[in-house]
Amino acid sequence: MRVTIKDVSRVAGVSIKTVSRVMNKEKYVRDETRRRVEAAVAQLNFSPSLAARTLAGSRSFQIALIYDNHSPYYIHAIQEGVWARCRAEGVRMLAQPVDIASENLAQEIGGLIDETHVDGVILSSPVTDAPEALAELERRGIRFVRISPGTNHAITSSVFMDDAQAADDMTMHLINEGHRRIGFILGHPNHMASDQRHYGYRRALDRAGIDYEPDLVRPGLFDFASGMAAAEELLKRRAKPTAIFASNDDMAAGVLSYAHRMGLDVPQDLSVAGFDDTDLAQLVWPPLTTIRQPTRDLAYAATGLLFGQDEGAIHQRLPHELMVRASTTRVRP
Amino acid sequence: MRVTIKDVSRVAGVSIKTVSRVMNKEKYVRDETRRRVEAAVAQLNFSPSLAARTLAGSRSFQIALIYDNHSPYYIHAIQEGVWARCRAEGVRMLAQPVDIASENLAQEIGGLIDETHVDGVILSSPVTDAPEALAELERRGIRFVRISPGTNHAITSSVFMDDAQAADDMTMHLINEGHRRIGFILGHPNHMASDQRHYGYRRALDRAGIDYEPDLVRPGLFDFASGMAAAEELLKRRAKPTAIFASNDDMAAGVLSYAHRMGLDVPQDLSVAGFDDTDLAQLVWPPLTTIRQPTRDLAYAATGLLFGQDEGAIHQRLPHELMVRASTTRVRP
DNA sequence: CTCTTTTGTGACAAGGCTGTCAGAAGAGGA
DNA sequence: TCCTCTTCTGACAGCCTTGTCACAAAAGAG
């Protein structure tokens, strides 16, 4: 029924081991032998059993992507990036959602590794900063790369963007458009990026000589509802902000929604800016001025680092981009 | 380094095979023996090697979810549903995006199955209706369940909602709100659901004695851009529709966007309805009247059927729900 | 009390592949 | 020509678990 390496070896007229050599692109195989084997593989449509390879060898041809992120757009982009790189490498991707707050996070990750023998792990924010997860991975000596970690880590590679600089850029853009009272909605406290973005906002204000008003900064949870709630608080003030900068697009969409409900015209009465440039940014009205975070590219690059031969930890920064769209404008004189 | 079944057997003072029996919940194990083994498993934190189980046994404890859908919200919900059921069953989920239009779709699916030995497959629309995919799965005699297939299939189980009835419901709702000229935006021609929704729209018009005007029906591709383009065409007519019913939320968002751009007030000047009730429906302004498609539940149920013992094909329909929100209203007198 | 059936346990092979090692064949040097 | 070194190939064991079978002990039947 199943086509095994044995069948291939018989058709090609070589030993099992030689077929194995060809499949693994090892050297010491004569060109002609290689061609014969390849022909037999094609003819029989042979796909080696991952289970057997895993058991016998030292690789499993699988990696795991571990995430706990509730933004479908974000994880979709991440999955796509990792997947694309895996595909190129002939490796399978195991997508593994986890609950970062769970008691047995470490145990779950440990179990995953024991069961599947994955060759490596990609950690997506905010799992990147769950100490139990990091400790467990290190304890097992497994190779892993982090996407957009919030903390530094000498041992393992990571890819990221400069959240602080991006928030700084956006804030500066708003200031250049004449805004002085700029509301800011914080991200989820679990995500280290939240701090960075907050910091960038503050730094830009400082540089422009604008006082930082704690009252203009409201908490948020990276979701639509919290964006709406924050907008409500901000717009209830006597001195309304002329612009609101939300730490991600979902919250910015919440701001838009609330503004519309209040009969405010965006951007004439209020400029709204987001962060991430998820698809959502262009699915709302007006389309959001936001920061394009190269999510898919980050995932792709991270996976590349995982497969890389290099021993040391590499920390790779990818560029962001300010996307100016219709949700922000010059403040009215 | 690695904890194996052998270590457990030593600690528990039983044979390897007995540990295996306990792990697989087989009968013919004395209660006390079982407890001893379980204690040893817990103590050593033993997780059996999937690779070895796969190779030795007849199950792989893995299933594959195959999809080719570009709506992040949709596939996110599907993944979540499948994942939840798998978790309950102690089975791993392999998420496998494919290109339904690819030359070697069958080969890719075949390779996946050969490599991973998955115990079953979940097919999500529109892969559910790719003949090569179905043929390949059948050729291999592998068990699979389809989520929202467009075609009937006697052999394998499926879960679905009644797209025609749902579209009928929505159209009827609009008619009841006084609308007579109702524009309709078709879905992607590859998705069988598109036809069903179109049919339901037409059936409701019929029943209400309203003429079906082909001119009010525009093609679409289930994405934002095509929704916007269709809206443009529809709103250029002399006799503008008073309502537009898009076959999914993304396109409805496109309609909203275009309407806003034209300075139309939704819903006063134009009612807009969507389909699916993805998160997006509430992230736009005004929030969309739409059909709640129980995507996650469909996926959960489908996976349940896959694990079920039943031999015959089961076709399970899950209920939809009309979600009336602010994007539609009574037509102005 | 013996004979059959059920229950509980273990020895051993097998599953499909890779790692190790040994050895053959060919290339290069003296 | 003989010997060494490199290139190429195959035999065989082993990875960790489950399936099969054999057998011992306990339970039920007559």
XYZ file of C-alpha atoms (C1' of nucleotides) in Angstrom:
726
model
C 0.000 0.000 0.000
C 2.386 2.639 1.265
C 5.426 3.361 -0.850
C 8.560 3.004 1.231
C 12.163 3.728 0.708
C 12.615 0.031 0.097
C 10.406 0.139 -2.966
C 12.408 3.031 -4.299
C 15.671 1.242 -3.706
C 14.410 -1.784 -5.587
C 13.289 0.277 -8.584
C 16.498 2.278 -8.651
C 18.638 -0.796 -8.120
C 20.538 0.606 -5.167
C 20.530 0.101 -1.420
C 18.088 1.681 0.970
C 20.831 3.761 2.470
C 21.711 5.284 -0.872
C 18.145 6.388 -1.399
C 18.298 7.949 2.040
C 21.447 9.778 1.001
C 19.756 11.234 -2.013
C 16.684 12.269 -0.068
C 18.870 14.110 2.406
C 21.099 15.669 -0.200
C 24.184 14.127 1.339
C 27.388 14.072 -0.630
C 29.242 11.009 -1.772
C 26.633 9.949 -4.267
C 27.614 9.588 -7.877
C 25.666 11.860 -10.209
C 24.308 9.000 -12.201
C 23.198 7.106 -9.095
C 21.496 10.228 -7.853
C 19.606 10.637 -11.070
C 18.463 7.033 -11.058
C 17.165 7.403 -7.530
C 15.442 10.662 -8.285
C 13.722 9.084 -11.239
C 12.503 6.216 -9.091
C 11.263 8.631 -6.435
C 9.325 10.580 -9.025
C 7.966 7.458 -10.638
C 6.675 6.005 -7.394
C 5.645 9.371 -6.030
C 7.495 8.645 -2.842
C 7.156 10.817 0.248
C 9.242 9.668 3.177
C 7.514 9.089 6.487
C 8.187 11.980 8.807
C 7.582 9.750 11.777
C 10.275 7.326 10.728
C 12.747 10.059 9.904
C 12.111 11.677 13.239
C 12.554 8.478 15.127
C 15.678 7.359 13.352
C 17.418 10.619 12.774
C 18.273 13.730 14.636
C 15.832 16.025 12.856
C 12.068 16.042 12.771
C 11.509 18.440 9.890
C 8.969 20.258 11.968
C 9.024 23.507 13.845
C 6.429 24.965 16.138
C 4.952 28.430 16.048
C 3.755 29.342 19.500
C 1.414 32.271 19.920
C -1.165 33.805 22.179
C -2.537 36.715 20.302
C -6.110 37.556 19.795
C -5.788 39.697 16.721
C -6.715 37.465 13.805
C -4.973 39.754 11.364
C -1.745 39.673 13.262
C -1.515 35.967 13.718
C -2.647 35.389 10.176
C 0.251 37.444 8.912
C 2.647 35.687 11.253
C 1.481 32.257 10.218
C 1.812 33.182 6.602
C 5.373 34.378 6.993
C 6.518 31.367 8.955
C 4.695 29.036 6.652
C 6.249 30.496 3.525
C 9.743 30.043 4.889
C 9.040 26.536 6.104
C 7.679 25.567 2.771
C 10.807 26.745 1.046
C 12.807 24.656 3.476
C 10.652 21.532 3.233
C 9.693 21.703 6.865
C 6.273 21.464 8.450
C 4.861 24.140 10.721
C 2.909 23.268 13.826
C 0.740 26.176 14.908
C 0.313 26.106 18.638
C -1.914 28.602 20.422
C -1.256 28.824 24.147
C -2.592 30.725 27.081
C 0.214 32.831 28.376
C -1.497 33.183 31.732
C -2.016 29.474 32.158
C -0.602 27.675 35.180
C 0.939 24.951 33.096
C 2.316 26.980 30.234
C 5.729 25.446 30.707
C 4.309 21.966 30.868
C 2.330 22.474 27.704
C 5.342 23.677 25.821
C 7.466 20.916 27.258
C 4.902 18.332 26.248
C 4.725 19.731 22.775
C 8.458 19.416 22.372
C 8.661 15.923 23.808
C 5.815 14.670 21.711
C 6.740 16.204 18.413
C 10.537 16.482 18.646
C 10.308 19.814 16.824
C 13.632 21.103 15.563
C 12.973 24.621 16.679
C 10.407 27.064 17.890
C 9.189 30.477 16.808
C 7.802 32.606 19.588
C 5.452 35.387 18.733
C 4.699 38.289 21.020
C 3.649 38.199 23.837
C 4.822 34.634 24.433
C 8.257 36.045 23.705
C 8.261 37.520 27.161
C 6.726 34.797 29.253
C 9.545 33.781 31.586
C 8.215 30.251 32.118
C 8.135 29.666 28.390
C 11.675 30.938 27.886
C 12.971 28.936 30.827
C 11.379 25.748 29.584
C 12.812 26.146 26.114
C 16.235 26.822 27.498
C 16.071 23.931 29.895
C 15.482 21.669 26.927
C 18.246 23.326 24.952
C 15.976 23.790 21.992
C 16.663 26.418 19.412
C 14.184 29.286 19.201
C 13.721 32.713 17.708
C 11.511 35.471 19.015
C 9.368 37.826 16.976
C 9.069 41.311 18.433
C 10.222 40.497 21.933
C 9.956 43.193 24.525
C 12.999 42.212 26.491
C 16.549 41.672 25.500
C 18.008 38.272 25.427
C 21.581 37.471 24.730
C 21.148 33.806 24.003
C 18.637 33.582 21.210
C 18.000 35.444 18.020
C 15.112 37.782 17.480
C 13.543 39.993 14.872
C 11.711 43.150 15.659
C 10.871 46.636 14.605
C 11.603 49.831 16.448
C 8.301 50.430 18.185
C 9.514 53.481 20.048
C 10.848 55.136 16.938
C 7.661 54.332 15.048
C 5.465 55.859 17.729
C 7.826 58.802 17.796
C 7.442 59.171 14.020
C 3.689 59.095 14.217
C 3.539 61.575 17.061
C 5.940 63.851 15.237
C 3.766 63.646 12.154
C 0.735 64.745 14.155
C 2.707 67.563 15.739
C 3.846 68.684 12.316
C 0.235 68.776 11.294
C -0.304 71.338 14.005
C -1.722 69.135 16.737
C -0.835 69.989 20.313
C -3.326 68.039 22.380
C -2.743 64.481 21.253
C -4.537 61.711 23.094
C -2.760 58.396 23.428
C -4.276 54.972 24.033
C -1.951 52.463 25.623
C -1.676 48.870 24.458
C -2.200 45.712 26.426
C 0.000 45.774 29.519
C 1.234 42.249 28.788
C 2.786 43.309 25.533
C 6.158 44.911 25.929
C 5.586 46.803 22.696
C 2.994 48.831 24.562
C 5.667 50.444 26.683
C 7.849 51.144 23.706
C 5.082 52.870 21.837
C 4.179 54.883 24.852
C 7.786 55.878 25.271
C 8.067 56.983 21.652
C 4.970 59.128 22.002
C 6.418 60.807 25.032
C 9.809 61.309 23.502
C 8.369 63.078 20.475
C 6.318 65.408 22.671
C 9.412 66.200 24.689
C 11.446 67.020 21.655
C 8.715 69.332 20.426
C 8.548 71.008 23.785
C 4.984 69.928 24.473
C 4.066 69.026 28.020
C 3.219 65.407 28.671
C -0.273 65.314 30.167
C -0.998 62.018 31.923
C -4.648 62.794 31.538
C -4.389 62.463 27.778
C -3.079 58.931 28.116
C -5.687 56.226 28.617
C -5.307 52.472 29.156
C -6.304 50.017 26.476
C -6.197 46.302 25.729
C -5.471 46.250 22.012
C -9.098 45.549 21.218
C -11.945 47.475 19.672
C -13.971 47.855 22.839
C -11.163 49.319 24.914
C -10.394 51.771 22.124
C -13.964 52.937 22.161
C -13.986 53.288 25.923
C -10.766 55.270 25.903
C -12.114 57.548 23.195
C -15.147 58.245 25.308
C -13.017 59.339 28.241
C -10.753 61.450 26.105
C -13.572 63.218 24.322
C -15.410 63.986 27.532
C -12.645 66.366 28.631
C -13.214 70.078 28.497
C -10.090 70.524 26.439
C -10.677 67.772 23.881
C -7.668 66.367 22.068
C -7.528 67.294 18.393
C -5.952 63.976 17.602
C -5.977 60.503 19.130
C -3.139 58.093 18.569
C -4.112 54.529 19.431
C -1.449 51.893 20.017
C -2.995 49.612 17.427
C -5.516 49.626 14.613
C -8.251 47.744 16.412
C -8.403 50.390 19.095
C -8.209 53.130 16.488
C -11.241 51.555 14.846
C -12.957 51.790 18.199
C -12.107 55.467 18.375
C -13.535 56.007 14.902
C -16.674 54.212 15.836
C -17.177 56.310 18.944
C -16.403 59.538 17.114
C -18.951 58.739 14.461
C -21.515 57.942 17.087
C -20.920 61.344 18.632
C -21.433 62.968 15.267
C -17.816 64.045 14.977
C -16.294 64.299 11.545
C -13.000 62.452 11.164
C -10.553 63.968 10.347
C -12.020 67.481 10.415
C -13.069 67.417 14.056
C -10.645 64.746 15.170
C -7.610 63.081 13.676
C -7.207 59.398 14.454
C -4.066 57.346 14.050
C -3.475 53.652 14.516
C -0.540 51.280 14.590
C 0.226 48.025 12.740
C -1.409 48.619 9.371
C -3.454 45.465 9.503
C -5.985 44.964 6.718
C -8.463 46.554 9.039
C -6.805 49.935 8.619
C -8.209 50.171 5.130
C -11.523 48.557 5.900
C -12.734 51.389 8.083
C -13.847 54.833 7.121
C -11.874 56.944 6.769
C -8.882 54.693 6.183
C -6.409 54.933 9.002
C -3.154 56.765 9.129
C -1.005 54.143 10.791
C 2.405 52.549 11.089
C 3.053 49.707 8.744
C 4.522 46.959 10.824
C 6.129 44.384 8.549
C 4.507 41.473 10.349
C 4.737 38.882 7.642
C 8.331 39.826 6.888
C 9.240 39.613 10.543
C 7.865 36.093 10.679
C 9.646 35.141 7.491
C 12.931 36.539 8.704
C 12.579 34.907 12.110
C 12.085 31.527 10.536
C 15.104 32.124 8.374
C 17.194 32.785 11.464
C 15.884 29.598 13.028
C 17.111 27.567 10.088
C 20.375 29.473 9.860
C 23.632 27.825 10.751
C 24.986 30.706 12.726
C 25.772 30.034 16.302
C 25.529 33.427 17.912
C 22.286 35.229 18.540
C 21.314 37.593 15.763
C 19.047 40.519 16.407
C 17.528 41.804 13.228
C 15.570 45.002 12.939
C 13.132 45.471 10.076
C 12.023 48.916 8.982
C 8.584 50.317 9.640
C 6.755 52.832 7.531
C 4.454 55.716 8.274
C 1.276 55.319 6.236
C -0.545 58.588 5.961
C -4.173 58.124 5.031
C -7.383 60.051 5.391
C -8.011 59.679 9.112
C -5.595 62.454 10.025
C -5.246 65.985 8.754
C -3.880 69.403 9.670
C -5.506 70.795 12.727
C -8.009 73.542 12.001
C -6.594 76.983 12.657
C 18.073 12.676 28.424
C 14.688 11.922 26.969
C 12.238 10.092 29.190
C 10.975 6.979 27.472
C 8.341 4.446 28.210
C 11.116 2.193 29.404
C 12.011 4.546 32.214
C 8.405 4.651 33.264
C 8.139 0.878 33.237
C 11.193 0.611 35.415
C 9.881 3.088 37.960
C 6.439 1.504 38.019
C 7.862 -1.979 38.135
C 5.867 -3.265 35.187
C 6.579 -4.152 31.599
C 6.811 -1.636 28.789
C 3.690 -3.018 27.250
C 1.664 -2.402 30.358
C 2.682 1.230 30.405
C 1.577 1.401 26.803
C -1.769 -0.069 27.822
C -2.272 2.581 30.424
C -1.285 5.381 28.062
C -3.827 4.162 25.554
C -6.551 3.542 28.070
C -6.862 -0.056 27.072
C -8.725 -2.461 29.299
C -7.289 -5.479 31.058
C -5.162 -3.487 33.440
C -5.715 -3.913 37.148
C -6.706 -0.708 38.916
C -3.749 -0.800 41.181
C -1.306 -1.378 38.334
C -2.856 1.515 36.472
C -2.405 3.795 39.417
C 1.209 2.808 39.837
C 1.910 3.535 36.197
C 0.095 6.826 36.292
C 2.107 7.870 39.285
C 5.330 7.021 37.488
C 4.222 8.930 34.409
C 3.459 11.981 36.484
C 6.677 11.699 38.425
C 8.844 11.481 35.328
C 6.717 13.927 33.371
C 6.571 11.502 30.523
C 5.189 12.466 27.114
C 5.220 9.644 24.589
C 6.931 10.248 21.278
C 4.355 10.906 18.597
C 6.786 9.716 15.972
C 7.200 6.336 17.603
C 3.495 5.902 18.196
C 2.799 6.774 14.609
C 5.357 4.370 13.312
C 4.403 1.481 15.523
C 0.682 1.904 15.750
C -2.203 2.550 13.488
C -2.886 6.085 14.642
C -0.817 9.233 14.389
C -2.746 11.447 16.792
C -2.682 14.190 14.225
C -5.241 15.576 11.859
C -4.823 18.151 9.129
C -6.897 21.229 8.518
C -6.700 22.152 4.868
C -7.806 25.584 3.773
C -7.459 28.161 1.056
C -9.309 31.161 2.287
C -8.052 34.648 2.337
C -10.284 36.004 5.038
C -8.181 36.070 8.186
C -11.255 36.252 10.361
C -12.798 33.208 8.797
C -9.799 30.975 8.987
C -8.996 32.184 12.460
C -12.426 31.087 13.633
C -12.075 27.775 11.826
C -8.671 27.090 13.306
C -9.939 27.895 16.739
C -12.866 25.526 16.466
C -10.813 22.655 15.145
C -8.076 23.298 17.630
C -10.420 23.293 20.594
C -11.861 19.931 19.646
C -8.447 18.444 18.964
C -7.176 19.583 22.282
C -10.050 17.902 24.051
C -9.190 14.737 22.173
C -5.438 14.904 22.741
C -4.718 15.187 19.060
C -2.504 17.640 17.233
C -3.731 19.885 14.454
C -1.669 20.538 11.362
C -2.806 23.706 9.620
C -2.179 23.427 5.929
C -2.888 26.308 3.558
C -3.104 25.263 -0.068
C -3.692 26.924 -3.386
C -6.872 25.490 -4.738
C -5.955 26.562 -8.253
C -2.536 24.935 -8.126
C -1.573 22.311 -10.672
C -0.338 19.921 -8.048
C -3.012 20.331 -5.434
C -3.583 16.596 -5.350
C 0.112 15.912 -5.069
C 0.503 18.341 -2.217
C -2.328 16.792 -0.287
C -1.077 13.328 -1.072
C 2.411 14.247 0.118
C 1.031 15.706 3.287
C -0.802 12.503 4.070
C 2.117 10.247 3.248
C 4.537 12.276 5.267
C 2.465 12.847 8.326
C 0.158 9.809 8.397
C -2.636 12.069 9.641
C -5.639 10.191 10.955
C -8.110 12.446 9.224
C -8.614 15.686 7.420
C -10.869 18.687 7.815
C -11.628 20.510 4.615
C -12.725 24.090 4.796
C -14.523 25.883 2.001
C -13.626 26.243 -0.876
C -11.252 23.274 -0.759
C -14.382 21.294 0.044
C -15.308 21.505 -3.589
C -12.009 20.996 -5.341
C -12.519 17.734 -7.226
C -8.821 16.857 -7.292
C -8.607 17.231 -3.543
C -11.635 15.055 -2.927
C -10.467 12.434 -5.385
C -7.030 12.269 -3.778
C -8.454 11.849 -0.303
C -10.774 9.129 -1.453
C -8.075 7.336 -3.371
C -6.138 7.093 -0.140
C -9.207 6.016 1.779
C -8.607 8.621 4.403
C -11.373 9.893 6.564
C -12.410 13.503 6.100
C -15.136 15.956 6.971
C -16.105 19.060 5.033
C -17.062 22.420 6.460
C -19.665 24.274 4.430
C -19.303 22.314 1.234
C -21.205 23.524 -1.781
C -21.878 20.154 -3.253
C -23.460 17.073 -1.851
C -21.444 14.060 -1.116
C -22.820 10.785 0.011
C -19.593 9.317 1.285
C -18.267 11.744 3.825
C -19.730 13.800 6.595
C -20.146 17.536 6.494
C -21.343 20.433 8.558
C -22.898 23.520 7.102
C -25.421 26.256 7.489
C -28.331 27.033 5.224
C -26.882 29.814 3.101
C -29.935 30.119 0.894
C -32.303 30.419 3.823
C -30.020 32.936 5.499
C -29.873 35.125 2.413
C -33.603 34.730 2.111
C -34.011 35.870 5.717
C -31.863 38.919 5.186
C -33.607 39.882 1.973
C -36.968 39.428 3.655
C -35.852 41.630 6.487
C -34.943 44.388 4.061
C -38.237 43.990 2.245
C -40.059 44.214 5.538
C -38.235 47.435 6.179
C -39.852 48.793 3.079
C -37.026 48.332 0.592
C -37.951 47.446 -2.955
C -34.800 48.123 -4.951
C -32.259 45.934 -3.220
C -28.824 45.647 -4.766
C -26.993 42.363 -4.384
C -23.261 41.689 -4.585
C -22.326 38.152 -5.516
C -19.600 36.217 -3.777
C -16.502 34.634 -5.253
C -17.512 32.316 -8.081
C -15.313 29.547 -6.674
C -17.308 29.368 -3.498
C -20.461 27.361 -3.825
C -21.988 29.367 -1.019
C -22.099 32.288 -3.410
C -24.747 30.583 -5.500
C -26.767 29.634 -2.485
C -26.825 33.163 -1.176
C -27.764 34.497 -4.561
C -30.550 31.949 -4.781
C -31.921 32.901 -1.384
C -31.962 36.562 -2.352
C -33.919 35.765 -5.460
C -36.334 33.467 -3.699
C -37.247 36.106 -1.149
C -37.866 38.681 -3.868
C -40.072 36.201 -5.670
C -42.118 35.442 -2.641
C -42.623 39.148 -2.050
C -43.684 39.624 -5.632
C -40.773 41.903 -6.481
C -39.224 41.581 -9.928
C -35.681 40.250 -10.080
C -33.565 42.853 -11.850
C -30.288 41.409 -13.109
C -28.937 44.911 -13.212
C -29.118 45.139 -9.454
C -26.863 42.125 -9.102
C -23.138 42.759 -9.402
C -20.210 40.367 -9.306
C -17.818 40.332 -6.378
C -14.852 38.382 -5.042
C -15.497 38.371 -1.309
C -12.984 41.138 -0.769
C -13.134 44.785 0.183
C -12.090 46.137 -3.198
C -14.678 44.241 -5.202
C -17.376 45.378 -2.780
C -16.371 48.951 -3.328
C -16.348 48.532 -7.100
C -19.773 46.918 -7.085
C -21.155 49.704 -4.919
C -19.872 52.238 -7.387
C -21.711 50.573 -10.234
C -24.895 50.181 -8.273
C -24.966 53.747 -7.063
C -24.338 55.170 -10.485
C -27.744 53.941 -11.692
C -30.534 56.425 -12.200
C -32.802 54.379 -9.973
C -30.410 53.843 -7.076
C -31.036 50.890 -4.787
C -32.181 51.886 -1.317
C -30.346 48.940 0.139
C -27.331 46.855 -0.809
C -26.918 43.313 0.408
C -23.358 42.085 0.027
C -22.571 38.369 0.143
C -20.048 38.875 2.896
C -18.886 41.431 5.423
C -15.683 42.403 3.688
C -17.577 43.491 0.618
C -20.163 45.225 2.765
C -17.318 47.174 4.335
C -16.294 48.161 0.829
C -19.813 49.390 0.158
C -19.759 51.446 3.347
C -16.467 52.943 2.415
C -17.677 53.953 -1.030
C -20.936 55.341 0.341
C -19.073 57.465 2.842
C -16.799 58.719 0.158
C -19.836 59.785 -1.849
C -21.172 61.633 1.142
C -24.079 59.254 1.586
C -25.419 58.700 5.064
C -25.747 55.057 6.049
C -28.388 53.969 6.837
C -30.507 57.043 6.088
C -29.601 57.274 2.409
C -28.618 53.654 1.957
C -29.027 50.500 3.982
C -26.108 48.079 3.838
C -26.155 44.438 4.865
C -23.373 41.903 5.058
C -23.018 38.204 5.657
C -20.878 36.129 8.080
C -20.752 38.360 11.131
C -17.004 38.366 11.309
C -15.428 40.671 13.870
C -15.176 43.178 11.102
C -18.944 43.664 11.120
C -18.641 45.549 14.376
C -15.411 47.286 13.570
C -16.918 49.442 10.861
C -19.256 52.352 11.147
C -22.136 51.899 11.329
C -21.945 48.315 12.569
C -23.277 45.934 9.992
C -26.581 44.187 9.884
C -25.441 40.735 8.883
C -25.964 37.008 9.180
C -24.154 35.346 11.998
C -22.496 32.301 10.553
C -21.433 29.980 13.347
C -17.977 29.459 11.924
C -16.203 28.336 15.043
C -19.022 25.993 15.945
C -19.026 24.521 12.473
C -15.340 23.756 12.795
C -15.808 22.308 16.252
C -18.660 20.121 15.113
C -16.811 18.997 11.998
C -13.875 17.854 14.063
C -16.234 16.023 16.354
C -17.652 14.143 13.404
C -14.152 13.268 12.274
C -13.389 11.638 15.604
C -16.802 9.994 15.800
C -17.140 6.268 15.487
C -20.119 6.348 13.189
C -19.674 4.741 9.866
C -22.236 6.473 7.687
C -21.879 10.036 6.496
C -23.540 12.546 8.762
C -24.665 15.886 7.462
C -25.167 18.351 10.237
C -26.781 21.737 9.830
C -26.071 24.480 12.334
C -28.405 27.427 12.751
C -27.628 30.924 11.567
C -28.885 34.129 13.050
C -29.961 37.470 11.635
C -28.028 40.217 13.396
C -29.787 43.524 12.961
C -27.475 46.444 13.610
C -27.289 50.067 12.631
C -26.319 49.772 8.970
C -29.890 49.097 7.874
C -33.126 50.900 8.607
C -36.648 51.434 7.292
C -36.661 53.027 3.918
C -37.623 56.668 3.962
C -41.192 57.198 2.905
C -13.075 -30.363 41.930
C -12.153 -30.071 37.033
C -12.810 -27.530 32.814
C -13.735 -23.406 30.322
C -13.775 -18.511 30.005
C -12.294 -14.015 31.303
C -8.798 -10.999 32.981
C -4.202 -9.364 33.443
C 0.741 -9.240 32.085
C 5.002 -9.728 29.409
C 8.283 -11.202 25.428
C 9.161 -10.168 20.974
C 8.799 -8.493 16.317
C 7.850 -4.813 13.438
C 7.153 -0.119 11.651
C 10.388 3.129 7.974
C 14.062 5.548 8.315
C 19.115 7.315 9.641
C 23.790 6.714 11.961
C 27.813 4.025 12.084
C 31.083 1.394 10.247
C 33.282 -1.485 7.011
C 34.702 -2.244 2.650
C 34.951 -1.634 -2.665
C 36.228 1.217 -6.376
C 38.682 4.863 -8.356
C 42.326 8.653 -8.188
C 46.838 10.181 -7.274
C 51.738 9.699 -5.833
C 56.223 7.338 -5.456
C 53.582 -1.489 -10.051
C 52.187 -0.877 -5.336
C 50.354 1.928 -1.795
C 47.663 5.678 0.143
C 43.778 8.664 0.028
C 39.410 9.959 -1.406
C 34.906 8.812 -3.122
C 31.048 5.923 -3.168
C 27.915 2.131 -1.538
C 25.760 -1.297 1.463
C 24.923 -4.180 5.893
C 23.197 -3.729 10.154
C 21.686 -1.901 14.441
C 18.723 1.108 16.648
C 15.137 4.969 17.415
C 10.407 4.294 20.747
C 6.291 2.660 20.548
C 2.251 -0.696 19.412
C 0.309 -5.254 17.628
C 0.401 -10.079 18.211
C 0.690 -13.921 20.679
C 1.522 -16.769 24.556
C 0.776 -17.677 29.079
C -0.538 -17.190 34.150
C -4.008 -16.147 37.336
C -8.643 -15.536 38.609
C -13.487 -16.287 37.899
C -17.405 -18.893 36.454
C -19.740 -23.301 34.863
C -20.906 -28.002 35.435
